Amino acid sequence: VSTQSRSEHFFTFLSAKQVELIEQKKTTALKKFTIPQLPIANVESPFKTTSEYIEEFGKVLSTLSSQSTKLDKEQTELENALQALSPSLALWANSEGDLEPTLSKLGEVVSKNGEELGKLVATKEEIFSEGIKEYQLYINTVKNVLKTRDHMQVCYIILITNHLEE
């Protein structure tokens, strides 16, 4: 569990997630022998709005994550291009007597810009991407909880129906 989380609640959540995974392994075998899965479409779910919200939020975060990855890649390519341009400007400055001070300064500025862009990409990855990953983990857990709740609801309805028929 990463202690880099920005929130104490997320840290607690992530710690609990490890315990949940251990418990899930134990109960997987038991689920095979329980009442079979039935379509939940006929069962009214008081958590339907929550489930729909979680689905949409998950899609938005997934889009943000992919766009962030794409932006990181493009920024890294730009950084590499700037780092490659700086030595070229220095060589050009050496061959041009009148333009030497201007081209040298331009090479220094381009080099500094590339370095700062690299720092920006690293900082953004550390701050922004980690938060997205934490929220995606949270969303996946809520989805699993809702599925488990729906399964329990179906089992309950079947048990009640069978009991009333007897």
Short mmCIF file of N, CA and C in Angstrom, two decimals:
data_model
loop_
_atom_site.label_atom_id
_atom_site.label_comp_id
_atom_site.label_asym_id
_atom_site.label_seq_id
_atom_site.Cartn_x
_atom_site.Cartn_y
_atom_site.Cartn_z
N VAL A 1 0.85 -1.18 0.00
CA VAL A 1 0.00 0.00 0.00
C VAL A 1 0.89 1.24 0.00
N SER A 2 0.62 2.12 -0.90
CA SER A 2 1.42 3.34 -1.02
C SER A 2 1.05 4.31 0.09
N THR A 3 2.06 4.81 0.75
CA THR A 3 1.80 5.84 1.76
C THR A 3 1.88 7.22 1.14
N GLN A 4 1.98 7.27 -0.19
CA GLN A 4 2.05 8.55 -0.89
C GLN A 4 0.67 9.17 -1.04
N SER A 5 -0.36 8.49 -0.60
CA SER A 5 -1.72 8.98 -0.77
C SER A 5 -1.88 10.35 -0.14
N ARG A 6 -2.66 11.18 -0.80
CA ARG A 6 -2.86 12.55 -0.35
C ARG A 6 -3.88 12.63 0.80
N SER A 7 -4.59 11.54 1.04
CA SER A 7 -5.66 11.57 2.01
C SER A 7 -5.51 10.42 3.00
N GLU A 8 -5.73 10.72 4.25
CA GLU A 8 -5.70 9.68 5.29
C GLU A 8 -6.80 8.66 5.03
N HIS A 9 -7.95 9.12 4.53
CA HIS A 9 -9.07 8.22 4.26
C HIS A 9 -8.72 7.26 3.14
N PHE A 10 -8.02 7.76 2.12
CA PHE A 10 -7.60 6.88 1.03
C PHE A 10 -6.61 5.84 1.55
N PHE A 11 -5.70 6.23 2.44
CA PHE A 11 -4.75 5.29 2.99
C PHE A 11 -5.49 4.20 3.75
N THR A 12 -6.47 4.59 4.55
CA THR A 12 -7.28 3.62 5.28
C THR A 12 -8.01 2.71 4.31
N PHE A 13 -8.57 3.30 3.27
CA PHE A 13 -9.28 2.54 2.25
C PHE A 13 -8.36 1.54 1.57
N LEU A 14 -7.17 1.99 1.16
CA LEU A 14 -6.24 1.11 0.46
C LEU A 14 -5.77 -0.02 1.37
N SER A 15 -5.58 0.28 2.66
CA SER A 15 -5.18 -0.76 3.61
C SER A 15 -6.28 -1.80 3.74
N ALA A 16 -7.51 -1.32 3.80
CA ALA A 16 -8.65 -2.24 3.92
C ALA A 16 -8.80 -3.06 2.65
N LYS A 17 -8.43 -2.50 1.52
CA LYS A 17 -8.54 -3.21 0.24
C LYS A 17 -7.69 -4.47 0.27
N GLN A 18 -6.51 -4.44 0.87
CA GLN A 18 -5.67 -5.63 0.96
C GLN A 18 -6.37 -6.72 1.75
N VAL A 19 -6.98 -6.34 2.86
CA VAL A 19 -7.70 -7.31 3.68
C VAL A 19 -8.88 -7.87 2.90
N GLU A 20 -9.56 -7.00 2.15
CA GLU A 20 -10.71 -7.44 1.35
C GLU A 20 -10.28 -8.47 0.31
N LEU A 21 -9.13 -8.30 -0.31
CA LEU A 21 -8.66 -9.25 -1.31
C LEU A 21 -8.38 -10.62 -0.69
N ILE A 22 -7.83 -10.62 0.52
CA ILE A 22 -7.58 -11.88 1.22
C ILE A 22 -8.90 -12.57 1.53
N GLU A 23 -9.88 -11.81 2.04
CA GLU A 23 -11.19 -12.36 2.35
C GLU A 23 -11.90 -12.85 1.09
N GLN A 24 -11.71 -12.14 -0.01
CA GLN A 24 -12.36 -12.52 -1.27
C GLN A 24 -11.87 -13.88 -1.73
N LYS A 25 -10.58 -14.16 -1.57
CA LYS A 25 -10.05 -15.46 -1.96
C LYS A 25 -10.70 -16.58 -1.16
N LYS A 26 -10.96 -16.30 0.12
CA LYS A 26 -11.57 -17.31 0.98
C LYS A 26 -13.03 -17.57 0.59
N THR A 27 -13.75 -16.51 0.22
CA THR A 27 -15.17 -16.66 -0.06
C THR A 27 -15.48 -17.04 -1.50
N THR A 28 -14.49 -17.01 -2.38
CA THR A 28 -14.73 -17.36 -3.79
C THR A 28 -15.23 -18.79 -3.91
N ALA A 29 -14.63 -19.68 -3.16
CA ALA A 29 -15.05 -21.08 -3.20
C ALA A 29 -16.48 -21.23 -2.69
N LEU A 30 -16.87 -20.47 -1.69
CA LEU A 30 -18.22 -20.57 -1.15
C LEU A 30 -19.27 -20.06 -2.15
N LYS A 31 -18.93 -19.06 -2.94
CA LYS A 31 -19.88 -18.50 -3.90
C LYS A 31 -20.29 -19.52 -4.95
N LYS A 32 -19.42 -20.48 -5.23
CA LYS A 32 -19.74 -21.50 -6.23
C LYS A 32 -20.91 -22.36 -5.78
N PHE A 33 -21.09 -22.47 -4.46
CA PHE A 33 -22.12 -23.34 -3.93
C PHE A 33 -23.36 -22.58 -3.47
N THR A 34 -23.38 -21.28 -3.66
CA THR A 34 -24.55 -20.50 -3.26
C THR A 34 -25.56 -20.47 -4.40
N ILE A 35 -26.62 -19.74 -4.20
CA ILE A 35 -27.67 -19.62 -5.20
C ILE A 35 -27.09 -19.01 -6.46
N PRO A 36 -27.43 -19.54 -7.63
CA PRO A 36 -26.83 -19.05 -8.87
C PRO A 36 -27.18 -17.59 -9.15
N GLN A 37 -26.32 -16.96 -9.92
CA GLN A 37 -26.55 -15.58 -10.31
C GLN A 37 -27.78 -15.49 -11.20
N LEU A 38 -28.64 -14.57 -10.91
CA LEU A 38 -29.82 -14.32 -11.73
C LEU A 38 -29.73 -12.91 -12.28
N PRO A 39 -30.41 -12.64 -13.38
CA PRO A 39 -30.38 -11.28 -13.89
C PRO A 39 -30.96 -10.32 -12.86
N ILE A 40 -30.29 -9.21 -12.66
CA ILE A 40 -30.71 -8.24 -11.66
C ILE A 40 -31.67 -7.23 -12.27
N ALA A 41 -31.92 -7.33 -13.55
CA ALA A 41 -32.77 -6.34 -14.22
C ALA A 41 -34.16 -6.27 -13.59
N ASN A 42 -34.65 -7.40 -13.10
CA ASN A 42 -35.99 -7.43 -12.52
C ASN A 42 -36.01 -6.98 -11.06
N VAL A 43 -34.87 -6.83 -10.48
CA VAL A 43 -34.79 -6.45 -9.07
C VAL A 43 -34.58 -4.94 -8.98
N GLU A 44 -35.43 -4.30 -8.18
CA GLU A 44 -35.27 -2.87 -7.99
C GLU A 44 -34.05 -2.64 -7.10
N SER A 45 -33.19 -1.80 -7.56
CA SER A 45 -31.98 -1.52 -6.80
C SER A 45 -32.01 -0.10 -6.25
N PRO A 46 -32.03 0.03 -4.94
CA PRO A 46 -31.99 1.39 -4.38
C PRO A 46 -30.65 2.08 -4.65
N PHE A 47 -29.68 1.29 -5.10
CA PHE A 47 -28.37 1.85 -5.36
C PHE A 47 -28.11 2.04 -6.85
N LYS A 48 -29.17 2.01 -7.65
CA LYS A 48 -28.99 2.12 -9.09
C LYS A 48 -28.36 3.46 -9.48
N THR A 49 -28.80 4.54 -8.85
CA THR A 49 -28.24 5.85 -9.15
C THR A 49 -26.76 5.90 -8.80
N THR A 50 -26.41 5.32 -7.66
CA THR A 50 -25.01 5.28 -7.25
C THR A 50 -24.19 4.47 -8.25
N SER A 51 -24.73 3.36 -8.68
CA SER A 51 -24.04 2.51 -9.65
C SER A 51 -23.83 3.24 -10.97
N GLU A 52 -24.84 3.94 -11.44
CA GLU A 52 -24.71 4.69 -12.68
C GLU A 52 -23.69 5.82 -12.53
N TYR A 53 -23.72 6.49 -11.40
CA TYR A 53 -22.76 7.56 -11.15
C TYR A 53 -21.34 7.02 -11.14
N ILE A 54 -21.14 5.91 -10.46
CA ILE A 54 -19.81 5.30 -10.38
C ILE A 54 -19.33 4.89 -11.77
N GLU A 55 -20.23 4.34 -12.59
CA GLU A 55 -19.86 3.96 -13.97
C GLU A 55 -19.40 5.19 -14.75
N GLU A 56 -20.18 6.26 -14.70
CA GLU A 56 -19.83 7.47 -15.44
C GLU A 56 -18.55 8.11 -14.92
N PHE A 57 -18.41 8.14 -13.62
CA PHE A 57 -17.20 8.69 -13.01
C PHE A 57 -15.98 7.88 -13.42
N GLY A 58 -16.13 6.57 -13.46
CA GLY A 58 -15.05 5.69 -13.91
C GLY A 58 -14.65 5.97 -15.35
N LYS A 59 -15.65 6.21 -16.21
CA LYS A 59 -15.36 6.52 -17.61
C LYS A 59 -14.60 7.84 -17.73
N VAL A 60 -15.03 8.83 -16.96
CA VAL A 60 -14.37 10.14 -16.99
C VAL A 60 -12.92 10.01 -16.52
N LEU A 61 -12.70 9.28 -15.43
CA LEU A 61 -11.35 9.10 -14.93
C LEU A 61 -10.48 8.32 -15.91
N SER A 62 -11.07 7.36 -16.56
CA SER A 62 -10.33 6.59 -17.56
C SER A 62 -9.90 7.50 -18.71
N THR A 63 -10.80 8.37 -19.14
CA THR A 63 -10.47 9.34 -20.20
C THR A 63 -9.37 10.28 -19.73
N LEU A 64 -9.50 10.78 -18.50
CA LEU A 64 -8.46 11.66 -17.95
C LEU A 64 -7.11 10.96 -17.90
N SER A 65 -7.12 9.72 -17.49
CA SER A 65 -5.88 8.97 -17.39
C SER A 65 -5.23 8.78 -18.76
N SER A 66 -6.03 8.42 -19.76
CA SER A 66 -5.46 8.22 -21.09
C SER A 66 -4.97 9.54 -21.68
N GLN A 67 -5.71 10.63 -21.46
CA GLN A 67 -5.27 11.93 -21.96
C GLN A 67 -3.99 12.39 -21.24
N SER A 68 -3.90 12.11 -19.95
CA SER A 68 -2.71 12.46 -19.19
C SER A 68 -1.50 11.70 -19.71
N THR A 69 -1.69 10.42 -20.02
CA THR A 69 -0.60 9.61 -20.57
C THR A 69 -0.17 10.15 -21.92
N LYS A 70 -1.15 10.51 -22.75
CA LYS A 70 -0.84 11.06 -24.07
C LYS A 70 -0.08 12.38 -23.92
N LEU A 71 -0.51 13.23 -23.00
CA LEU A 71 0.15 14.51 -22.77
C LEU A 71 1.58 14.30 -22.27
N ASP A 72 1.77 13.35 -21.36
CA ASP A 72 3.11 13.04 -20.87
C ASP A 72 4.03 12.63 -22.01
N LYS A 73 3.51 11.79 -22.89
CA LYS A 73 4.31 11.32 -24.03
C LYS A 73 4.70 12.49 -24.93
N GLU A 74 3.74 13.35 -25.25
CA GLU A 74 4.03 14.49 -26.12
C GLU A 74 5.01 15.46 -25.46
N GLN A 75 4.85 15.68 -24.17
CA GLN A 75 5.77 16.59 -23.47
C GLN A 75 7.18 16.00 -23.42
N THR A 76 7.28 14.69 -23.25
CA THR A 76 8.59 14.05 -23.24
C THR A 76 9.25 14.15 -24.62
N GLU A 77 8.44 13.97 -25.66
CA GLU A 77 8.98 14.12 -27.02
C GLU A 77 9.47 15.55 -27.24
N LEU A 78 8.71 16.53 -26.77
CA LEU A 78 9.12 17.93 -26.89
C LEU A 78 10.41 18.18 -26.12
N GLU A 79 10.49 17.63 -24.93
CA GLU A 79 11.71 17.78 -24.12
C GLU A 79 12.92 17.21 -24.87
N ASN A 80 12.76 16.03 -25.45
CA ASN A 80 13.86 15.42 -26.21
C ASN A 80 14.25 16.28 -27.42
N ALA A 81 13.25 16.84 -28.09
CA ALA A 81 13.53 17.69 -29.24
C ALA A 81 14.28 18.95 -28.81
N LEU A 82 13.88 19.54 -27.69
CA LEU A 82 14.58 20.73 -27.20
C LEU A 82 16.01 20.41 -26.80
N GLN A 83 16.20 19.26 -26.16
CA GLN A 83 17.56 18.86 -25.77
C GLN A 83 18.44 18.60 -27.00
N ALA A 84 17.84 18.10 -28.07
CA ALA A 84 18.60 17.87 -29.31
C ALA A 84 18.89 19.18 -30.03
N LEU A 85 18.02 20.16 -29.90
CA LEU A 85 18.18 21.45 -30.58
C LEU A 85 19.30 22.29 -29.96
N SER A 86 19.44 22.21 -28.65
CA SER A 86 20.41 23.05 -27.94
C SER A 86 21.83 22.87 -28.47
N PRO A 87 22.37 21.66 -28.61
CA PRO A 87 23.73 21.52 -29.16
C PRO A 87 23.85 22.03 -30.60
N SER A 88 22.78 21.87 -31.37
CA SER A 88 22.80 22.36 -32.75
C SER A 88 22.95 23.88 -32.78
N LEU A 89 22.27 24.55 -31.88
CA LEU A 89 22.38 26.01 -31.80
C LEU A 89 23.79 26.43 -31.37
N ALA A 90 24.39 25.65 -30.48
CA ALA A 90 25.75 25.96 -30.03
C ALA A 90 26.74 25.81 -31.19
N LEU A 91 26.59 24.75 -31.98
CA LEU A 91 27.46 24.57 -33.15
C LEU A 91 27.27 25.69 -34.17
N TRP A 92 26.03 26.07 -34.36
CA TRP A 92 25.72 27.14 -35.31
C TRP A 92 26.34 28.45 -34.83
N ALA A 93 26.24 28.68 -33.54
CA ALA A 93 26.80 29.91 -32.96
C ALA A 93 28.31 29.97 -33.18
N ASN A 94 28.99 28.82 -33.09
CA ASN A 94 30.44 28.79 -33.30
C ASN A 94 30.83 29.13 -34.74
N SER A 95 29.93 28.84 -35.67
CA SER A 95 30.26 29.10 -37.08
C SER A 95 29.79 30.47 -37.57
N GLU A 96 29.00 31.15 -36.80
CA GLU A 96 28.48 32.47 -37.19
C GLU A 96 29.02 33.52 -36.23
N GLY A 97 29.96 34.28 -36.68
CA GLY A 97 30.59 35.27 -35.81
C GLY A 97 29.65 36.35 -35.33
N ASP A 98 28.86 36.92 -36.23
CA ASP A 98 27.97 38.02 -35.85
C ASP A 98 26.80 37.56 -34.98
N LEU A 99 26.35 36.34 -35.20
CA LEU A 99 25.18 35.83 -34.47
C LEU A 99 25.57 35.01 -33.24
N GLU A 100 26.84 34.88 -32.98
CA GLU A 100 27.31 34.01 -31.88
C GLU A 100 26.67 34.33 -30.53
N PRO A 101 26.64 35.60 -30.07
CA PRO A 101 26.03 35.85 -28.74
C PRO A 101 24.54 35.49 -28.72
N THR A 102 23.83 35.83 -29.77
CA THR A 102 22.38 35.56 -29.82
C THR A 102 22.11 34.06 -29.86
N LEU A 103 22.81 33.35 -30.73
CA LEU A 103 22.59 31.90 -30.86
C LEU A 103 23.02 31.15 -29.59
N SER A 104 24.08 31.59 -28.95
CA SER A 104 24.52 30.96 -27.70
C SER A 104 23.46 31.11 -26.61
N LYS A 105 22.94 32.34 -26.48
CA LYS A 105 21.89 32.58 -25.48
C LYS A 105 20.63 31.78 -25.82
N LEU A 106 20.28 31.73 -27.10
CA LEU A 106 19.12 30.96 -27.53
C LEU A 106 19.30 29.48 -27.19
N GLY A 107 20.52 28.97 -27.41
CA GLY A 107 20.81 27.57 -27.06
C GLY A 107 20.67 27.33 -25.57
N GLU A 108 21.15 28.26 -24.76
CA GLU A 108 21.02 28.13 -23.30
C GLU A 108 19.56 28.15 -22.87
N VAL A 109 18.79 29.06 -23.47
CA VAL A 109 17.36 29.17 -23.13
C VAL A 109 16.62 27.89 -23.52
N VAL A 110 16.91 27.36 -24.70
CA VAL A 110 16.25 26.13 -25.16
C VAL A 110 16.62 24.97 -24.23
N SER A 111 17.87 24.89 -23.85
CA SER A 111 18.32 23.83 -22.93
C SER A 111 17.62 23.94 -21.58
N LYS A 112 17.56 25.14 -21.05
CA LYS A 112 16.90 25.38 -19.75
C LYS A 112 15.41 25.05 -19.85
N ASN A 113 14.78 25.43 -20.96
CA ASN A 113 13.37 25.14 -21.19
C ASN A 113 13.14 23.63 -21.19
N GLY A 114 14.01 22.87 -21.85
CA GLY A 114 13.89 21.42 -21.88
C GLY A 114 14.01 20.80 -20.50
N GLU A 115 14.96 21.30 -19.71
CA GLU A 115 15.13 20.80 -18.34
C GLU A 115 13.89 21.06 -17.49
N GLU A 116 13.37 22.28 -17.59
CA GLU A 116 12.18 22.64 -16.80
C GLU A 116 10.95 21.84 -17.24
N LEU A 117 10.85 21.58 -18.53
CA LEU A 117 9.75 20.76 -19.03
C LEU A 117 9.83 19.35 -18.45
N GLY A 118 11.04 18.82 -18.37
CA GLY A 118 11.24 17.50 -17.75
C GLY A 118 10.80 17.48 -16.31
N LYS A 119 11.12 18.54 -15.57
CA LYS A 119 10.70 18.64 -14.16
C LYS A 119 9.17 18.73 -14.07
N LEU A 120 8.57 19.49 -14.97
CA LEU A 120 7.11 19.63 -14.99
C LEU A 120 6.43 18.29 -15.22
N VAL A 121 6.93 17.52 -16.17
CA VAL A 121 6.35 16.21 -16.47
C VAL A 121 6.46 15.30 -15.25
N ALA A 122 7.62 15.29 -14.60
CA ALA A 122 7.81 14.45 -13.42
C ALA A 122 6.88 14.87 -12.27
N THR A 123 6.75 16.17 -12.06
CA THR A 123 5.89 16.67 -10.99
C THR A 123 4.42 16.35 -11.27
N LYS A 124 4.00 16.55 -12.51
CA LYS A 124 2.61 16.27 -12.87
C LYS A 124 2.30 14.79 -12.69
N GLU A 125 3.22 13.95 -13.09
CA GLU A 125 3.03 12.51 -12.93
C GLU A 125 2.87 12.15 -11.46
N GLU A 126 3.71 12.73 -10.63
CA GLU A 126 3.69 12.44 -9.20
C GLU A 126 2.38 12.91 -8.54
N ILE A 127 1.95 14.11 -8.87
CA ILE A 127 0.79 14.70 -8.20
C ILE A 127 -0.53 14.26 -8.84
N PHE A 128 -0.65 14.46 -10.12
CA PHE A 128 -1.93 14.27 -10.82
C PHE A 128 -2.25 12.80 -11.06
N SER A 129 -1.31 12.07 -11.61
CA SER A 129 -1.58 10.68 -12.00
C SER A 129 -1.83 9.77 -10.81
N GLU A 130 -1.12 10.01 -9.71
CA GLU A 130 -1.34 9.18 -8.52
C GLU A 130 -2.76 9.35 -7.99
N GLY A 131 -3.26 10.58 -8.01
CA GLY A 131 -4.64 10.82 -7.56
C GLY A 131 -5.64 10.10 -8.43
N ILE A 132 -5.43 10.12 -9.74
CA ILE A 132 -6.34 9.42 -10.66
C ILE A 132 -6.32 7.93 -10.37
N LYS A 133 -5.14 7.38 -10.16
CA LYS A 133 -5.03 5.93 -9.89
C LYS A 133 -5.77 5.56 -8.60
N GLU A 134 -5.65 6.41 -7.59
CA GLU A 134 -6.35 6.14 -6.33
C GLU A 134 -7.87 6.16 -6.54
N TYR A 135 -8.36 7.15 -7.27
CA TYR A 135 -9.79 7.22 -7.52
C TYR A 135 -10.27 6.04 -8.36
N GLN A 136 -9.46 5.58 -9.32
CA GLN A 136 -9.85 4.43 -10.12
C GLN A 136 -9.95 3.18 -9.25
N LEU A 137 -9.01 3.02 -8.32
CA LEU A 137 -9.08 1.90 -7.39
C LEU A 137 -10.34 2.00 -6.54
N TYR A 138 -10.64 3.17 -6.07
CA TYR A 138 -11.84 3.40 -5.26
C TYR A 138 -13.10 3.04 -6.05
N ILE A 139 -13.16 3.50 -7.30
CA ILE A 139 -14.33 3.22 -8.15
C ILE A 139 -14.50 1.72 -8.37
N ASN A 140 -13.41 1.03 -8.66
CA ASN A 140 -13.50 -0.41 -8.88
C ASN A 140 -13.99 -1.14 -7.63
N THR A 141 -13.56 -0.67 -6.48
CA THR A 141 -14.01 -1.29 -5.24
C THR A 141 -15.50 -1.04 -5.01
N VAL A 142 -15.95 0.17 -5.27
CA VAL A 142 -17.37 0.48 -5.10
C VAL A 142 -18.20 -0.36 -6.07
N LYS A 143 -17.73 -0.54 -7.30
CA LYS A 143 -18.43 -1.39 -8.26
C LYS A 143 -18.56 -2.82 -7.72
N ASN A 144 -17.47 -3.34 -7.16
CA ASN A 144 -17.51 -4.69 -6.61
C ASN A 144 -18.46 -4.79 -5.42
N VAL A 145 -18.47 -3.76 -4.59
CA VAL A 145 -19.38 -3.76 -3.45
C VAL A 145 -20.84 -3.76 -3.94
N LEU A 146 -21.13 -2.96 -4.95
CA LEU A 146 -22.50 -2.91 -5.47
C LEU A 146 -22.90 -4.25 -6.11
N LYS A 147 -21.96 -4.90 -6.80
CA LYS A 147 -22.26 -6.22 -7.38
C LYS A 147 -22.55 -7.23 -6.28
N THR A 148 -21.74 -7.19 -5.23
CA THR A 148 -21.96 -8.10 -4.10
C THR A 148 -23.30 -7.82 -3.44
N ARG A 149 -23.62 -6.54 -3.26
CA ARG A 149 -24.90 -6.19 -2.67
C ARG A 149 -26.06 -6.67 -3.53
N ASP A 150 -25.95 -6.50 -4.84
CA ASP A 150 -27.01 -6.96 -5.75
C ASP A 150 -27.14 -8.48 -5.71
N HIS A 151 -26.02 -9.18 -5.64
CA HIS A 151 -26.06 -10.64 -5.54
C HIS A 151 -26.75 -11.07 -4.25
N MET A 152 -26.43 -10.40 -3.16
CA MET A 152 -27.07 -10.72 -1.89
C MET A 152 -28.57 -10.41 -1.94
N GLN A 153 -28.93 -9.34 -2.62
CA GLN A 153 -30.34 -8.98 -2.76
C GLN A 153 -31.09 -10.06 -3.53
N VAL A 154 -30.50 -10.55 -4.61
CA VAL A 154 -31.13 -11.61 -5.40
C VAL A 154 -31.28 -12.87 -4.56
N CYS A 155 -30.24 -13.22 -3.83
CA CYS A 155 -30.31 -14.40 -2.96
C CYS A 155 -31.42 -14.24 -1.92
N TYR A 156 -31.53 -13.07 -1.35
CA TYR A 156 -32.56 -12.79 -0.36
C TYR A 156 -33.95 -12.94 -0.98
N ILE A 157 -34.15 -12.37 -2.15
CA ILE A 157 -35.45 -12.45 -2.82
C ILE A 157 -35.80 -13.89 -3.14
N ILE A 158 -34.84 -14.66 -3.59
CA ILE A 158 -35.08 -16.07 -3.91
C ILE A 158 -35.45 -16.83 -2.64
N LEU A 159 -34.73 -16.59 -1.56
CA LEU A 159 -35.01 -17.27 -0.31
C LEU A 159 -36.42 -16.91 0.20
N ILE A 160 -36.76 -15.64 0.14
CA ILE A 160 -38.09 -15.20 0.58
C ILE A 160 -39.17 -15.83 -0.31
N THR A 161 -38.93 -15.82 -1.62
CA THR A 161 -39.90 -16.40 -2.55
C THR A 161 -40.09 -17.89 -2.28
N ASN A 162 -39.00 -18.61 -2.09
CA ASN A 162 -39.09 -20.03 -1.80
C ASN A 162 -39.78 -20.29 -0.47
N HIS A 163 -39.50 -19.45 0.51
CA HIS A 163 -40.11 -19.62 1.82
C HIS A 163 -41.63 -19.36 1.75
N LEU A 164 -42.04 -18.36 0.97
CA LEU A 164 -43.46 -18.07 0.85
C LEU A 164 -44.19 -19.15 0.07
N GLU A 165 -43.52 -19.79 -0.88
CA GLU A 165 -44.14 -20.86 -1.65
C GLU A 165 -44.35 -22.12 -0.81
N GLU A 166 -43.53 -22.30 0.20
CA GLU A 166 -43.66 -23.49 1.05
C GLU A 166 -44.78 -23.30 1.98
#
